[in-house]
CSV table of C-alpha atoms and ligand atoms in Angstrom, one decimal:
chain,number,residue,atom,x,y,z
Q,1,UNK,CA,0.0,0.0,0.0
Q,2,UNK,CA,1.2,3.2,-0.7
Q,3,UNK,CA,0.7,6.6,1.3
Q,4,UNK,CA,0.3,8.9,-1.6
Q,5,UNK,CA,-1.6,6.1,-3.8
Q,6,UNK,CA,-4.0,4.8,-2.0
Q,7,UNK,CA,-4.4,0.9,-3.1
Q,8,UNK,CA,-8.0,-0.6,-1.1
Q,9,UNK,CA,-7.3,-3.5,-3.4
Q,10,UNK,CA,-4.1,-4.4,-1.2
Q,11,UNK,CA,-3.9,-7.2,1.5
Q,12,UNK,CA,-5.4,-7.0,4.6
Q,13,UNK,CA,-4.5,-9.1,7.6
Q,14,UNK,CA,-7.4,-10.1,9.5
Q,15,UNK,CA,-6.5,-12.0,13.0
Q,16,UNK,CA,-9.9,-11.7,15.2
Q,17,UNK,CA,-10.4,-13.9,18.4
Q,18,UNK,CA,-13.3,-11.9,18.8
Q,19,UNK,CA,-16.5,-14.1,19.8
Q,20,UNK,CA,-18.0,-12.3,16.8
Q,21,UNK,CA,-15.3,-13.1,14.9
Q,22,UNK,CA,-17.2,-14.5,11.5
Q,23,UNK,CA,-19.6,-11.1,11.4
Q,24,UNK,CA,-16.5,-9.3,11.6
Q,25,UNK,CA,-15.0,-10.8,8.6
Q,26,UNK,CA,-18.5,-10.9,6.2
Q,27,UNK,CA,-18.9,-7.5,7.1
Q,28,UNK,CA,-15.2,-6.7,6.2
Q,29,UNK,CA,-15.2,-9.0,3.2
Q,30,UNK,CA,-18.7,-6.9,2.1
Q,31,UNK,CA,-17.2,-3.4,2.9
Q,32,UNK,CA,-13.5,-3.7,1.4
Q,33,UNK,CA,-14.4,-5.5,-1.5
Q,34,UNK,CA,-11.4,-4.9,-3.5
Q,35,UNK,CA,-9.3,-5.9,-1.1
Q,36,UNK,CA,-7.7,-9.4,-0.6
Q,37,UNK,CA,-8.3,-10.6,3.5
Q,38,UNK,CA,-6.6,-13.1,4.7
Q,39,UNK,CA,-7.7,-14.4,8.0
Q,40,UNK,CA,-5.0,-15.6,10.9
Q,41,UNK,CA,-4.1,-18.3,11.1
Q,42,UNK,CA,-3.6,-18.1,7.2
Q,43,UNK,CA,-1.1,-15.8,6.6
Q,44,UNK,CA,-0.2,-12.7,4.6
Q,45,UNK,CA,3.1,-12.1,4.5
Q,46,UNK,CA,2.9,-9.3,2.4
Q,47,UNK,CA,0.3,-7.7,3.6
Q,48,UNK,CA,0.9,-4.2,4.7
Q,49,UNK,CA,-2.6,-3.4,6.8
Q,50,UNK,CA,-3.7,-5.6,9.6
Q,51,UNK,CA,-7.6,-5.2,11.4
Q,52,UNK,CA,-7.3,-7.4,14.8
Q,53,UNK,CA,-8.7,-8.1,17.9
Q,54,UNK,CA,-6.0,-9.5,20.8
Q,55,UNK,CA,-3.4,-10.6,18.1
Q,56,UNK,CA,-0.7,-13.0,19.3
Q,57,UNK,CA,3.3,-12.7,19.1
Q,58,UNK,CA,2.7,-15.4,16.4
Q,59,UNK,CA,0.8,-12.7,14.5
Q,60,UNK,CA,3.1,-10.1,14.4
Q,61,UNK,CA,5.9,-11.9,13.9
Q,62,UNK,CA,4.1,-13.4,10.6
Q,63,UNK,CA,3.6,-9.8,8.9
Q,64,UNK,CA,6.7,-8.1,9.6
Q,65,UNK,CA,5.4,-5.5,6.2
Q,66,UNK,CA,2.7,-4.1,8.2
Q,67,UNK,CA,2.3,-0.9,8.3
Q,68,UNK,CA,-1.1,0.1,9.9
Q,69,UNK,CA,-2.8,-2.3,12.6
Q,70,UNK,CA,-6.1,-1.3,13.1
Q,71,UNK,CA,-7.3,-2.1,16.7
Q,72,UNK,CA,-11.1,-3.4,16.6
Q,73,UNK,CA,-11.8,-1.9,20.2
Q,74,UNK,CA,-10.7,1.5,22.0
Q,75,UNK,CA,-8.2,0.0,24.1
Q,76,UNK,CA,-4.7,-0.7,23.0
Q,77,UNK,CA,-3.4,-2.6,25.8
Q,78,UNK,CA,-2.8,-6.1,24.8
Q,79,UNK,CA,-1.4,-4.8,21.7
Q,80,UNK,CA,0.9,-2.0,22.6
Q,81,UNK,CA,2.2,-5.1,24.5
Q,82,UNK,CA,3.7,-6.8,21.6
Q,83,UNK,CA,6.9,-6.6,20.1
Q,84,UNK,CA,4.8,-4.7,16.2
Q,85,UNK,CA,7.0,-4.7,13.3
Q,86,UNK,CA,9.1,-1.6,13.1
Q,87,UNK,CA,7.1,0.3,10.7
Q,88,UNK,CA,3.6,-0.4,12.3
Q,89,UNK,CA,1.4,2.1,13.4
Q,90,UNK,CA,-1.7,1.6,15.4
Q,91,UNK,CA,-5.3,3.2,14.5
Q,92,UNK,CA,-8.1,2.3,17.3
Q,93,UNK,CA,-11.6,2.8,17.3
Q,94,UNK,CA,-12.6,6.3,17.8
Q,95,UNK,CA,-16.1,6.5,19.7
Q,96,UNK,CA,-17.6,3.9,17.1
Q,97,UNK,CA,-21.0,4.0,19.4
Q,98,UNK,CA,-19.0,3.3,22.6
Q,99,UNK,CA,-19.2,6.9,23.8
Q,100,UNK,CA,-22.8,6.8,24.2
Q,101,UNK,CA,-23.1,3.4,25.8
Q,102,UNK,CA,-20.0,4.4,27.9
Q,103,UNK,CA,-22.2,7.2,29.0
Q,104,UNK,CA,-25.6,5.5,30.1
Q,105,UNK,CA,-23.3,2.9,32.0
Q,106,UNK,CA,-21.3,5.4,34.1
Q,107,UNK,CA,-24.7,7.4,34.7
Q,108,UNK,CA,-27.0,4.2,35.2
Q,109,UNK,CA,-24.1,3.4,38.0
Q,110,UNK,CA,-24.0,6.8,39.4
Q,111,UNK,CA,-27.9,7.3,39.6
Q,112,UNK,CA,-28.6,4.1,41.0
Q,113,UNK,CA,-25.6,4.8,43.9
Q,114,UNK,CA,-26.7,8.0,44.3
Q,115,UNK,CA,-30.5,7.5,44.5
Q,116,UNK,CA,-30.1,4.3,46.6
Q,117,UNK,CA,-32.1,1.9,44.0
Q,118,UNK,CA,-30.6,-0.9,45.2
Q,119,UNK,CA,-32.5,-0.4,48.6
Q,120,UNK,CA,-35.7,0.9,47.5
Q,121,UNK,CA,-35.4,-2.9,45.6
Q,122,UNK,CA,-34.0,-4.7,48.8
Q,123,UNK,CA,-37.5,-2.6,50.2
Q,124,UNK,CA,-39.8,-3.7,47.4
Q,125,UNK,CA,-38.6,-6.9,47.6
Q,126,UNK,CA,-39.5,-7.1,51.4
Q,127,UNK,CA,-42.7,-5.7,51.2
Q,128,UNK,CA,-41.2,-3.1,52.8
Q,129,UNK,CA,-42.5,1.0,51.7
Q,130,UNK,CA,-39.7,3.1,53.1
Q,131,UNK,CA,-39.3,6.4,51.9
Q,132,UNK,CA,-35.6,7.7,52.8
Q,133,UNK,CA,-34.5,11.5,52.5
Q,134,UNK,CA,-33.1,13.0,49.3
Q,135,UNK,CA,-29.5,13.4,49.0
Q,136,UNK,CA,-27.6,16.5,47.5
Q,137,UNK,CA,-25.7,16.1,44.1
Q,138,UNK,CA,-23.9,18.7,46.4
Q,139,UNK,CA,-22.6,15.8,48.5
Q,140,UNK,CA,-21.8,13.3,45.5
Q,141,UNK,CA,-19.2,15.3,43.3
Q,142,UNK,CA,-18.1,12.5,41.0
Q,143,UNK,CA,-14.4,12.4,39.0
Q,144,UNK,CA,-13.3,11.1,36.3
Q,145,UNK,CA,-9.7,9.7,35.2
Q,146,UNK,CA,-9.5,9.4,31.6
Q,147,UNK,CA,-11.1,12.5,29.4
Q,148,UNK,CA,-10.6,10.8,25.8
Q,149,UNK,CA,-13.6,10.5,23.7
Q,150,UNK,CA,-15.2,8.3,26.2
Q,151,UNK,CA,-14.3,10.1,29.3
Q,152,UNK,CA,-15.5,13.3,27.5
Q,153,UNK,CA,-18.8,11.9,26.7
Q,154,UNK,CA,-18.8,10.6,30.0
Q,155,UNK,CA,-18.1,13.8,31.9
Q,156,UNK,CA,-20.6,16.0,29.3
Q,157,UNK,CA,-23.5,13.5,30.4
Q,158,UNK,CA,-23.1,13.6,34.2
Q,159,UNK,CA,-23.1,17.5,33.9
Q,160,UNK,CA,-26.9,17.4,32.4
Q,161,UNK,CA,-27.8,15.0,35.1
Q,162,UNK,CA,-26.7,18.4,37.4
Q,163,UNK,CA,-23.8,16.3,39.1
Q,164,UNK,CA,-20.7,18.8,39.9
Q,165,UNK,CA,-17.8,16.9,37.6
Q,166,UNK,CA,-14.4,16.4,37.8
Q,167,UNK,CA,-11.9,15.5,35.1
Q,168,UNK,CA,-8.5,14.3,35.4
Q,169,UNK,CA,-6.2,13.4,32.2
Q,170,UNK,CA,-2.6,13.8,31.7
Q,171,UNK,CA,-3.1,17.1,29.5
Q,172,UNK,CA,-5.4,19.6,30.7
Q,173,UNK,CA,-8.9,19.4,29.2
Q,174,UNK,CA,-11.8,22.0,28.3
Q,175,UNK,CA,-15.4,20.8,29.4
Q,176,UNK,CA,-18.0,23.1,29.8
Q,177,UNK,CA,-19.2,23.1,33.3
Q,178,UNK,CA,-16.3,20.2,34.0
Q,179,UNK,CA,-13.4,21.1,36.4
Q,180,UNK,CA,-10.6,19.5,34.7
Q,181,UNK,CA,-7.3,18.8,36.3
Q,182,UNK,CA,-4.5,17.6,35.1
Q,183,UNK,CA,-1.1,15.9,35.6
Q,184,UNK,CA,0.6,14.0,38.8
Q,185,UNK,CA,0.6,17.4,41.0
Q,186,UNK,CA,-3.0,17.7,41.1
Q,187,UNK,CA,-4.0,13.7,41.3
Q,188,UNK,CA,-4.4,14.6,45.3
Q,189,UNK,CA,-6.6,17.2,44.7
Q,190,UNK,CA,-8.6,15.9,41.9
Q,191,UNK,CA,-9.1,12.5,44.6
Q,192,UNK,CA,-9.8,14.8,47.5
Q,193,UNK,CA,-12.8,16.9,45.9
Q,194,UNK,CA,-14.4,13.2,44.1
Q,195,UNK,CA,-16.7,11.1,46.3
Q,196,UNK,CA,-17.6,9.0,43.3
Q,197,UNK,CA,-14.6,7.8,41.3
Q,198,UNK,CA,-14.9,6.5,37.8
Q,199,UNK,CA,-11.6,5.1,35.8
Q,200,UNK,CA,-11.8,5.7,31.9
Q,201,UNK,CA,-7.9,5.7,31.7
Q,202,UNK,CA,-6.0,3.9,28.9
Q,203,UNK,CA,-4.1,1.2,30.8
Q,204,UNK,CA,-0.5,1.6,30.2
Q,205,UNK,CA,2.8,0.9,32.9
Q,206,UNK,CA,2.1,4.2,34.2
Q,207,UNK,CA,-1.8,3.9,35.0
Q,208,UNK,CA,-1.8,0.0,36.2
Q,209,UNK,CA,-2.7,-0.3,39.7
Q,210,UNK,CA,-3.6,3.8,40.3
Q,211,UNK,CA,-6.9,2.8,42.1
Q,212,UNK,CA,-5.2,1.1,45.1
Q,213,UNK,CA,-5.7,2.1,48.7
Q,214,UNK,CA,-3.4,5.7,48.8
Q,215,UNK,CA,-6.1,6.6,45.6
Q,216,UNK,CA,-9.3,5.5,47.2
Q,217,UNK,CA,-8.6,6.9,50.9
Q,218,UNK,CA,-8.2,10.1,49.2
Q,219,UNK,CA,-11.9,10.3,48.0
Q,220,UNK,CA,-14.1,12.1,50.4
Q,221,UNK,CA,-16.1,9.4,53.1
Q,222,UNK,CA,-18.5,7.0,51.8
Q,223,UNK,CA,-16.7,7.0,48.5
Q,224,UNK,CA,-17.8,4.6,45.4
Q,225,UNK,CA,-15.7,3.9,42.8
Q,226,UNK,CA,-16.7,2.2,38.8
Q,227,UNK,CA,-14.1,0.9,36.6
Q,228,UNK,CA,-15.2,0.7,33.1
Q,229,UNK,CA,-11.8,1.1,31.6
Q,230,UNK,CA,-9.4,-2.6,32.7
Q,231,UNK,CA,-9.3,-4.8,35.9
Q,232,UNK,CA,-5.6,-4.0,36.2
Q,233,UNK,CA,-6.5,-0.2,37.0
Q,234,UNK,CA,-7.6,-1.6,40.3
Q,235,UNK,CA,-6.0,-3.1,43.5
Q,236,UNK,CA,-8.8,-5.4,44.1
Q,237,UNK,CA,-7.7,-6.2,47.6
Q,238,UNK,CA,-7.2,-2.7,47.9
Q,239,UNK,CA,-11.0,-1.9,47.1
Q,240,UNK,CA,-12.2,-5.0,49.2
Q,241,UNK,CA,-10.0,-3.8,52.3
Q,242,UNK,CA,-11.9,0.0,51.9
Q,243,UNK,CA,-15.5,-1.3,51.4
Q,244,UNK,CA,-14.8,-3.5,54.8
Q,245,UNK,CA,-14.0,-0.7,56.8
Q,246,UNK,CA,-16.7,1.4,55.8
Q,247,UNK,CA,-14.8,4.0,54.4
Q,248,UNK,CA,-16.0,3.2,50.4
Q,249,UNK,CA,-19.7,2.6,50.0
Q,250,UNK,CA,-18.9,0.3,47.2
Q,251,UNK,CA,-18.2,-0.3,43.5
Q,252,UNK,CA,-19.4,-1.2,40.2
Q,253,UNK,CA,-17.1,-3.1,38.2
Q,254,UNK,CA,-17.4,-4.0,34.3
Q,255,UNK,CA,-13.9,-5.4,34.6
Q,256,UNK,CA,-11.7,-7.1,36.7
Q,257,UNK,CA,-7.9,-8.3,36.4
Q,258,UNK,CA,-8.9,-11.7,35.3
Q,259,UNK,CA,-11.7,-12.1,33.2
Q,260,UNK,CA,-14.1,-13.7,33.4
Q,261,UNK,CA,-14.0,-13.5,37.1
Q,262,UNK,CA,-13.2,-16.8,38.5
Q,263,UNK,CA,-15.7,-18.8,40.5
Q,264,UNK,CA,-15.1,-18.0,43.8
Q,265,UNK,CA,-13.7,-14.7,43.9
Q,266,UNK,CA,-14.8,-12.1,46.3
Q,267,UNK,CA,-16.2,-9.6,44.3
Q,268,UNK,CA,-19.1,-12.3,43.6
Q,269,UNK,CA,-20.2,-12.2,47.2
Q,270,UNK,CA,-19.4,-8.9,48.4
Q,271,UNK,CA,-23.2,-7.3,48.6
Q,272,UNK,CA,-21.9,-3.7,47.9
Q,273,UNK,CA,-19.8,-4.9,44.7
Q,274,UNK,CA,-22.3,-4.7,41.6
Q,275,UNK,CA,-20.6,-6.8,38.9
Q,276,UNK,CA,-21.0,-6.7,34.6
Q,277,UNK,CA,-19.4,-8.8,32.2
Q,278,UNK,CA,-16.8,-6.0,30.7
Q,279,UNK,CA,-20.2,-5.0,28.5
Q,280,UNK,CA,-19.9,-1.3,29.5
Q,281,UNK,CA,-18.8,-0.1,25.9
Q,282,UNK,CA,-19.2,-2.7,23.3
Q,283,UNK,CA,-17.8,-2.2,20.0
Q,284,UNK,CA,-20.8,-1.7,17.3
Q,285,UNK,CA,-19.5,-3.8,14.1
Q,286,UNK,CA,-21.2,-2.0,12.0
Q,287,UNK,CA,-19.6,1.8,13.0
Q,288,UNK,CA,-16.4,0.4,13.7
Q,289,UNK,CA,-16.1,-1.4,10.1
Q,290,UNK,CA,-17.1,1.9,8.4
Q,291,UNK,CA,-14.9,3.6,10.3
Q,292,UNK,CA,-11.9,1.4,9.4
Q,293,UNK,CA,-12.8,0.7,5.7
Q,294,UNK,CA,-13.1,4.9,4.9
Q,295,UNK,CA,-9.4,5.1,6.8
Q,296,UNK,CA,-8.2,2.2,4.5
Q,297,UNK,CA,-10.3,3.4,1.3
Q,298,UNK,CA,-8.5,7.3,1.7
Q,299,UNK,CA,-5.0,5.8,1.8
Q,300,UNK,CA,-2.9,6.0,5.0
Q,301,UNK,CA,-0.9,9.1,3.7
Q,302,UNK,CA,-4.3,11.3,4.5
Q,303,UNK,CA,-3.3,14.2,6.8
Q,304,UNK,CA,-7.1,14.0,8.1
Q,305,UNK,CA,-6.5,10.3,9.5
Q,306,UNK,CA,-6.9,9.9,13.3
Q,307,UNK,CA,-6.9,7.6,16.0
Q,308,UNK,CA,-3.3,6.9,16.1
Q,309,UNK,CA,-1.6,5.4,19.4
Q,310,UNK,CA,1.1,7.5,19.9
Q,311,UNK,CA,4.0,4.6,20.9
Q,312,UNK,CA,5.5,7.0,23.5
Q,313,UNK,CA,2.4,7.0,25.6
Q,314,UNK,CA,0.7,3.7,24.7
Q,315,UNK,CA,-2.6,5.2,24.1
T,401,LIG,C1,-13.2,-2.6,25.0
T,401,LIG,O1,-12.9,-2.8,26.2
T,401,LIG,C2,-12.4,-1.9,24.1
T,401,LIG,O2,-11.2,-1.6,24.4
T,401,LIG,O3,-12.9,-1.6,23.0
């Protein structure tokens, strides 16, 4: 394939151990249908653009031509991971209709916390008709780690539910009616003004294990924490440890460090632990194959492509 020349009729790696794996390769076949796709374990060696979903060594090792891997999914994590072949550049999927589902997760956790559904159906389901006094958004400022285009959409949805918001990313961010923070010096503050935490961080060496017990004493009393970005954000002992002594009010976890969680775990049984099968932001086939066949179809020499990992920061 060549930058200047765009060439959809080139070879494209597909390696997909995605449970959808066979919609994601009639869909490709059906949207790129000039080009040639060859899918792992076949290989093709010459092949200069790879689309892949938690690719192996094996993989890369196979097509050391490529030049543009395109992520099926937001995070980079077990990619960046590899060992790519020296030219390589990664593209992942920008919003692809995970910003929106990212958004009525985070707020569907937030509201039930905050409005104490999971009582008033502990109540109902003892007969039981209990009203209990209103709380004050005032008293549940929530903050989120990670303002990329989920974290953004994230943020701009708790501000119309009239939640103060807090941001945190490494660069300092512009929301309307969000105060952003950014950058190691003001982690402490950004912890200190957040009673509900909500991790949308890329996980890279720098960000794995943040949320362990010196994060979530920080957050003011009765804290509550949601991770909807990876289980190895989280100290899970950690979190366990604060719940027990009161000081977090609990947790609602789409992932965890192993997944899925194994039978017997303690997150299972622990009643103020609400648990989801990493379904928080789902890649939509449909968006995300658009997405990637109009990035392949303008050539990869288009100034206007986006969604590259930058190597450096692994996001
Ligand atoms: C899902 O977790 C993704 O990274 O797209």
């Amino acid at each position: 394939m060549n930058d200047s020349n765009p060439n959809p009729a080139g070879a494209v790696a597909l390696c997909c151990s995605h449970v959808e794996g066979a919609t994601w390769e009639s869909r490709l076949r059906a949207a790129l249908p000039k080009a040639s796709l060859t899918v792992w374990p076949a290989v093709a060696a010459e092949a200069e653009c790879a689309i892949v979903w938690s690719p192996t060594q094996a993989f890369m090792d196979a097509h050391p031509r490529l030049r543009v891997i395109f992520n099926m999914g937001a995070g980079v994590d077990a990619l960046m991971r590899l060992r790519l072949p020296t030219h390589a550049r990664v593209v992942r999927i920008e919003d692809g209709g995970m910003a929106v589902q990212m958004a009525d997760y985070v707020c569907h956790a937030v509201l039930r916390h905050f409005r104490e559904f999971d009582a008033y159906a502990d109540d109902a389901a003892a007969h039981n008709w209990r009203p209990r006094k209103p709380r004050l958004r005032a008293d549940f400022p929530v903050g989120v780690m990670g303002l990329g285009a989920l974290g953004l959409r994230v943020t701009e949805t708790l501000v119309k539910f009239d939640f103060p918001v807090l941001g945190w990313s490494q660069s300092i961010k512009h929301v309307e009616g969000v105060t952003c923070l950014a950058g190691a010096d003001a982690f402490d503050e950004f912890l200190s003004r957040t009673r509900i935490l909500v991790c949308m961080l890329p996980l890279t060496p720098l960000t794995r294990d943040i949320v362990c017990s010196a994060t979530l004493s920080r957050l003011l009393p009765g804290g509550y924490f949601i991770n909807v970005a990876r289980g190895a954000h989280l100290v899970e002992s950690d979190l366990l440890a604060l719940i027990q002594s009161g000081h977090l009010a609990g947790a609602t976890l789409d992932v965890t460090r192993e997944e899925p969680l194994p039978p017997g775990h303690p997150f299972w049984t622990c009643p103020q632990i609400a648990l989801t099968p990493h379904i928080a932001g789902q890649t939509v086939i449909d968006e995300a194959i658009t997405q990637i066949a109009s990035k392949i179809n303008a050539g990869f020499g288009d100034p206007r492509l986006s969604g590259f990992v930058d190597p450096e920061r692994g996001y």
